PDB file of C-alpha atoms in Angstrom:
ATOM      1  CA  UNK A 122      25.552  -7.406  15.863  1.00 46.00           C
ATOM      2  CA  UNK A 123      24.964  -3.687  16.442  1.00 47.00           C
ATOM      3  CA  UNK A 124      22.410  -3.724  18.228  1.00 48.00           C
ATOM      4  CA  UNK A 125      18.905  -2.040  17.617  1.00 46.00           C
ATOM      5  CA  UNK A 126      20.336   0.801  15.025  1.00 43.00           C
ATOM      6  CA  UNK A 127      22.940  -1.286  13.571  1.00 45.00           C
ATOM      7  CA  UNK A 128      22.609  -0.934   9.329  1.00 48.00           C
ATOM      8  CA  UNK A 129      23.101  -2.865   6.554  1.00 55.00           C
ATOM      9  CA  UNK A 130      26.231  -2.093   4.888  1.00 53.00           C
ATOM     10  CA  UNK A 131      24.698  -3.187   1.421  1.00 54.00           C
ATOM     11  CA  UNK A 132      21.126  -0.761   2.808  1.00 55.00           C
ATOM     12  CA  UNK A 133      24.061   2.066   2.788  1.00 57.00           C
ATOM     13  CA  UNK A 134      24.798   1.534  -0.336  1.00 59.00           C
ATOM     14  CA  UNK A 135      21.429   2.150  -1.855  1.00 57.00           C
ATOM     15  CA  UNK A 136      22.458   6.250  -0.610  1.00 65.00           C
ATOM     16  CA  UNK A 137      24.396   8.932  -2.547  1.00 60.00           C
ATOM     17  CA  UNK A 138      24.524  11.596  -0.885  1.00 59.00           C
ATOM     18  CA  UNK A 139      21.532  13.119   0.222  1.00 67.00           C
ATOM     19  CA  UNK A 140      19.753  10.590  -2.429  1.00 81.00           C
ATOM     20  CA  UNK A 141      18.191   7.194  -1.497  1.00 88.00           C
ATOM     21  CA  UNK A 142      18.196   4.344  -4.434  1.00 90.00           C
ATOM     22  CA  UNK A 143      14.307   3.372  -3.148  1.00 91.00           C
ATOM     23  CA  UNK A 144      14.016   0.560  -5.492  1.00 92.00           C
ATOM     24  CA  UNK A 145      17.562  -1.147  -4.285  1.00 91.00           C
ATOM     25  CA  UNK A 146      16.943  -0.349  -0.877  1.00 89.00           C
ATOM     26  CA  UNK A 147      13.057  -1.399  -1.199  1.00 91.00           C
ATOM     27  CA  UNK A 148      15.111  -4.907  -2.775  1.00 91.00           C
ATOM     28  CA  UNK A 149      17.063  -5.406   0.025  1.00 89.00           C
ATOM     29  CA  UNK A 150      14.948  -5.040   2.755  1.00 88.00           C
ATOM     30  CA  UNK A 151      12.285  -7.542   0.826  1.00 90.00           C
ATOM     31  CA  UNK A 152       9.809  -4.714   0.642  1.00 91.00           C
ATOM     32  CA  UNK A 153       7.706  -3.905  -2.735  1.00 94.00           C
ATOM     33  CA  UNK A 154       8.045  -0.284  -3.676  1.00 95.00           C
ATOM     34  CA  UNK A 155       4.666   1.270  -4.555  1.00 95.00           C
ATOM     35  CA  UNK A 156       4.845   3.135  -7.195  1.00 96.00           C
ATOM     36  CA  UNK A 157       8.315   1.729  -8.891  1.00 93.00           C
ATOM     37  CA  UNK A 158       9.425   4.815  -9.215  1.00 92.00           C
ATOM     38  CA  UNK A 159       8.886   8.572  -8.125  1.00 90.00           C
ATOM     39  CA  UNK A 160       6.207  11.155  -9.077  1.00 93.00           C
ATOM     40  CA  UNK A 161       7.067  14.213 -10.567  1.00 91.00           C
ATOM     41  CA  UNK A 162       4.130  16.182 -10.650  1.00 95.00           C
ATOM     42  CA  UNK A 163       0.360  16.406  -9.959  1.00 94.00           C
ATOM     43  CA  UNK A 164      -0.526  14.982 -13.280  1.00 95.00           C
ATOM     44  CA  UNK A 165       1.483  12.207 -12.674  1.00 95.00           C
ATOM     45  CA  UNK A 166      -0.029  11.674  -9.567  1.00 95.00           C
ATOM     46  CA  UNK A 167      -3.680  11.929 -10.268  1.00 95.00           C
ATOM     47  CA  UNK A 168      -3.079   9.757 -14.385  1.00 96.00           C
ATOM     48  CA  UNK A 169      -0.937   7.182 -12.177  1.00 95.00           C
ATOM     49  CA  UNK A 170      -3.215   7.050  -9.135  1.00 95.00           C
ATOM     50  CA  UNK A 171      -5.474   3.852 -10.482  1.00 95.00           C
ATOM     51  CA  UNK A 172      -2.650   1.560 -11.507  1.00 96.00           C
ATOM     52  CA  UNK A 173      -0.611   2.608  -8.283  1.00 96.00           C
ATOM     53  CA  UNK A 174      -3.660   1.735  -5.782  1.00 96.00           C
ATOM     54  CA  UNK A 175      -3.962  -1.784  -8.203  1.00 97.00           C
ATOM     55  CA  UNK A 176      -0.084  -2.083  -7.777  1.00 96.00           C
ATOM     56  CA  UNK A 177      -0.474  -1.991  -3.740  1.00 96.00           C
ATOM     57  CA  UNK A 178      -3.127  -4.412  -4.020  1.00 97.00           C
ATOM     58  CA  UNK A 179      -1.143  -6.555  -6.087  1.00 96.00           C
ATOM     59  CA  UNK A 180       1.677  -6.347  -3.582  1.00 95.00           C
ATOM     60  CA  UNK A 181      -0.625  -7.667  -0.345  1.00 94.00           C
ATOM     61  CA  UNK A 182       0.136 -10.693   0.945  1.00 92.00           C
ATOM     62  CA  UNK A 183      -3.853 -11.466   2.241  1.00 95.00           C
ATOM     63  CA  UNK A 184      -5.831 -12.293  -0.759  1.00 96.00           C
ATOM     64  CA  UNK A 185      -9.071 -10.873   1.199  1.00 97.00           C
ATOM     65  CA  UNK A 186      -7.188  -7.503   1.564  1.00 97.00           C
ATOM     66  CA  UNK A 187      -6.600  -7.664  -2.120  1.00 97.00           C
ATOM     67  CA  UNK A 188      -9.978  -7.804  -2.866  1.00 98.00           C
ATOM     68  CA  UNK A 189     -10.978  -5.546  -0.443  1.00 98.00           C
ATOM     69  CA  UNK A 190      -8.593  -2.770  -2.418  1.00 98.00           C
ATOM     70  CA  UNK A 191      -9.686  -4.150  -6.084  1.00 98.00           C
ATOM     71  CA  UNK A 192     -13.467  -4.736  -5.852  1.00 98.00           C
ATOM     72  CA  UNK A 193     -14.613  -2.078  -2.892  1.00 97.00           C
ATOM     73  CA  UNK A 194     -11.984   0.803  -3.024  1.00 96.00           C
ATOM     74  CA  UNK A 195     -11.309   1.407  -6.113  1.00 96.00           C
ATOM     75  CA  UNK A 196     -14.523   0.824  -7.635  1.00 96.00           C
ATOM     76  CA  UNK A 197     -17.450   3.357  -8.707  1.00 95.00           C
ATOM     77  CA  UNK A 198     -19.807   3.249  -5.505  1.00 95.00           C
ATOM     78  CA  UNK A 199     -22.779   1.597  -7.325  1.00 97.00           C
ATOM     79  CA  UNK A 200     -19.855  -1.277  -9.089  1.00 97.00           C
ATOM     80  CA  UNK A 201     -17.992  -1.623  -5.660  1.00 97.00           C
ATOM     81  CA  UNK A 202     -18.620  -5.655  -4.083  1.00 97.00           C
ATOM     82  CA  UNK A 203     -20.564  -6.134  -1.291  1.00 97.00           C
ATOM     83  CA  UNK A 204     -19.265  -6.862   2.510  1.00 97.00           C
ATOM     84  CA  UNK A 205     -21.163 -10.279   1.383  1.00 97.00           C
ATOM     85  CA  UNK A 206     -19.998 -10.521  -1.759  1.00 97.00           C
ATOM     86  CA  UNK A 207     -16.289 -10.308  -0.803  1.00 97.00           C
ATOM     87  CA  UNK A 208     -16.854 -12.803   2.117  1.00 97.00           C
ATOM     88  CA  UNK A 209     -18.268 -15.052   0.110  1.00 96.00           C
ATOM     89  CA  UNK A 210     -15.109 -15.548  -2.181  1.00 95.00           C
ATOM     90  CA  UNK A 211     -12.894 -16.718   0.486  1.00 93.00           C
ATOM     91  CA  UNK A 212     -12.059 -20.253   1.983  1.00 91.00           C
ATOM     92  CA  UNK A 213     -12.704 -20.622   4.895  1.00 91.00           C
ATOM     93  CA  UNK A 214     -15.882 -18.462   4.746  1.00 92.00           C
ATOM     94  CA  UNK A 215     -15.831 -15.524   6.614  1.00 95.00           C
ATOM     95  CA  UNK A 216     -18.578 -12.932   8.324  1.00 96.00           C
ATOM     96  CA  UNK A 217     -19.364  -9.702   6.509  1.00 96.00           C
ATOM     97  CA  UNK A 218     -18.752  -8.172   9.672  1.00 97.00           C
ATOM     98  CA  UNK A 219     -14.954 -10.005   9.136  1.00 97.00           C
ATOM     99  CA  UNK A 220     -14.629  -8.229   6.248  1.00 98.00           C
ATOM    100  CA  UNK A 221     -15.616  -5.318   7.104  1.00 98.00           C
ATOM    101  CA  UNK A 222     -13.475  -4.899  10.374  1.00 98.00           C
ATOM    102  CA  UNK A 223     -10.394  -6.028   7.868  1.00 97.00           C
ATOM    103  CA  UNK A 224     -11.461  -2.830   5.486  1.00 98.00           C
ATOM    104  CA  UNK A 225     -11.366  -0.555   8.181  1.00 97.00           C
ATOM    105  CA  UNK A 226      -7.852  -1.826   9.946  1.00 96.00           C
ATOM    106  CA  UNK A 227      -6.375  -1.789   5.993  1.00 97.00           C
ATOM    107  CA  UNK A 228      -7.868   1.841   5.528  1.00 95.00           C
ATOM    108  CA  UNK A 229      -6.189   2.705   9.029  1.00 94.00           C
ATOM    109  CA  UNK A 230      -2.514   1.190   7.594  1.00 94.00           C
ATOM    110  CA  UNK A 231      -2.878   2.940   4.333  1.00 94.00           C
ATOM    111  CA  UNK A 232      -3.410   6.166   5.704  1.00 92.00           C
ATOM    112  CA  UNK A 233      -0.473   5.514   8.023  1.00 92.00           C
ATOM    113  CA  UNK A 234       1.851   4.641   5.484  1.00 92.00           C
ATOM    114  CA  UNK A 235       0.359   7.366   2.714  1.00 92.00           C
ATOM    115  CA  UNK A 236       0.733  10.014   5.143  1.00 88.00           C
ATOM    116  CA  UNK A 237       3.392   8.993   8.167  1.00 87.00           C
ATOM    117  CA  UNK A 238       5.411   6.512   6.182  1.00 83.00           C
ATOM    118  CA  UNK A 239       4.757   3.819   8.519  1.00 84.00           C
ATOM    119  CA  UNK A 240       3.782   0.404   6.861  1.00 75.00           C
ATOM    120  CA  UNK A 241       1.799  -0.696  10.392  1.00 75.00           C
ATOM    121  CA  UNK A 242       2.035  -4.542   8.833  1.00 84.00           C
ATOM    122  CA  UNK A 243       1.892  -3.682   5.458  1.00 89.00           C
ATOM    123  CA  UNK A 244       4.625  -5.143   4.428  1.00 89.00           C
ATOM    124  CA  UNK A 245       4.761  -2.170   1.537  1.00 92.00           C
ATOM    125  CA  UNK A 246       6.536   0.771   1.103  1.00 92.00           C
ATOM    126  CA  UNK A 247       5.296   4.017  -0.642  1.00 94.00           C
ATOM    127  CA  UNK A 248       7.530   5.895  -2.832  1.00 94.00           C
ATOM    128  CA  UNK A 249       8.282   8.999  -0.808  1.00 92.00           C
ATOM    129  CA  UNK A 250       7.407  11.006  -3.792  1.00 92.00           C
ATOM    130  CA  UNK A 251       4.389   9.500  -4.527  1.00 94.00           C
ATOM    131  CA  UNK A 252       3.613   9.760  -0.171  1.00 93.00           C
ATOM    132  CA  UNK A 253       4.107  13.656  -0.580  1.00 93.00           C
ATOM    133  CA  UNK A 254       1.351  14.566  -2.543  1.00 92.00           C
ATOM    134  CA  UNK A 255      -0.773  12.602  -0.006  1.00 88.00           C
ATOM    135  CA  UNK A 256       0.487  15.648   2.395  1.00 82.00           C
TER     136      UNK A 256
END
């Protein structure tokens, strides 16, 4: 063992050069790679945007968090769930207030990960492409 900073010799070989494979290294680590691939420009960004937020919902472990992303976030305000709504869908129940203090912790981690690169939990990983235009 290496210690704290030892690496992966298979994580080393997801780099050429100044290059990172993010989908092999993304493999290897056990991490989904949101989007699959990187983003070339702003169109990209901004047609992709929908399916890539529905993508990193898909990827969530916590069924409640998925929901959160798919019927509150994404959503038109007058089509997005209720607090209630959402609560009510999950076994065992839960408090709006529950779901509410789950939105704002997930809203915390995506903005952490979107703009710092630091999944805080997430257990996802944000092309770095797709992360700049977030800058």
């Amino acid at each position: 063992d290496g210690g704290p900073f030892s690496i992966d010799a298979q994580l080393v070989e997801s780099c050429e050069g100044d290059r990172i494979d993010w989908a092999n290294f993304c493999s290897k680590l056990g991490l989904p790679l949101v989007p699959a691939s990187g983003i070339e420009s702003g169109r990209e960004f901004i047609t992709g945007l929908h399916q890539t937020i529905l993508d990193f919902a898909d990827s969530l472990a916590d069924p409640m968090l998925r929901d959160i992303v798919k019927l509150r976030l994404i959503q038109r305000p007058q089509d997005q769930s209720t607090l209630e709504e959402i609560a009510a869908r999950h076994v065992p129940l839960v408090s709006r207030e529950r779901v509410r203090q789950k939105e704002k912790k997930l809203l915390r981690q995506m903005a952490g990960a979107l703009v710092w690169g630091e999944d805080h939990g997430l257990r996802v990983h944000f092309h770095p492409q797709f992360r700049d235009w977030w800058k």
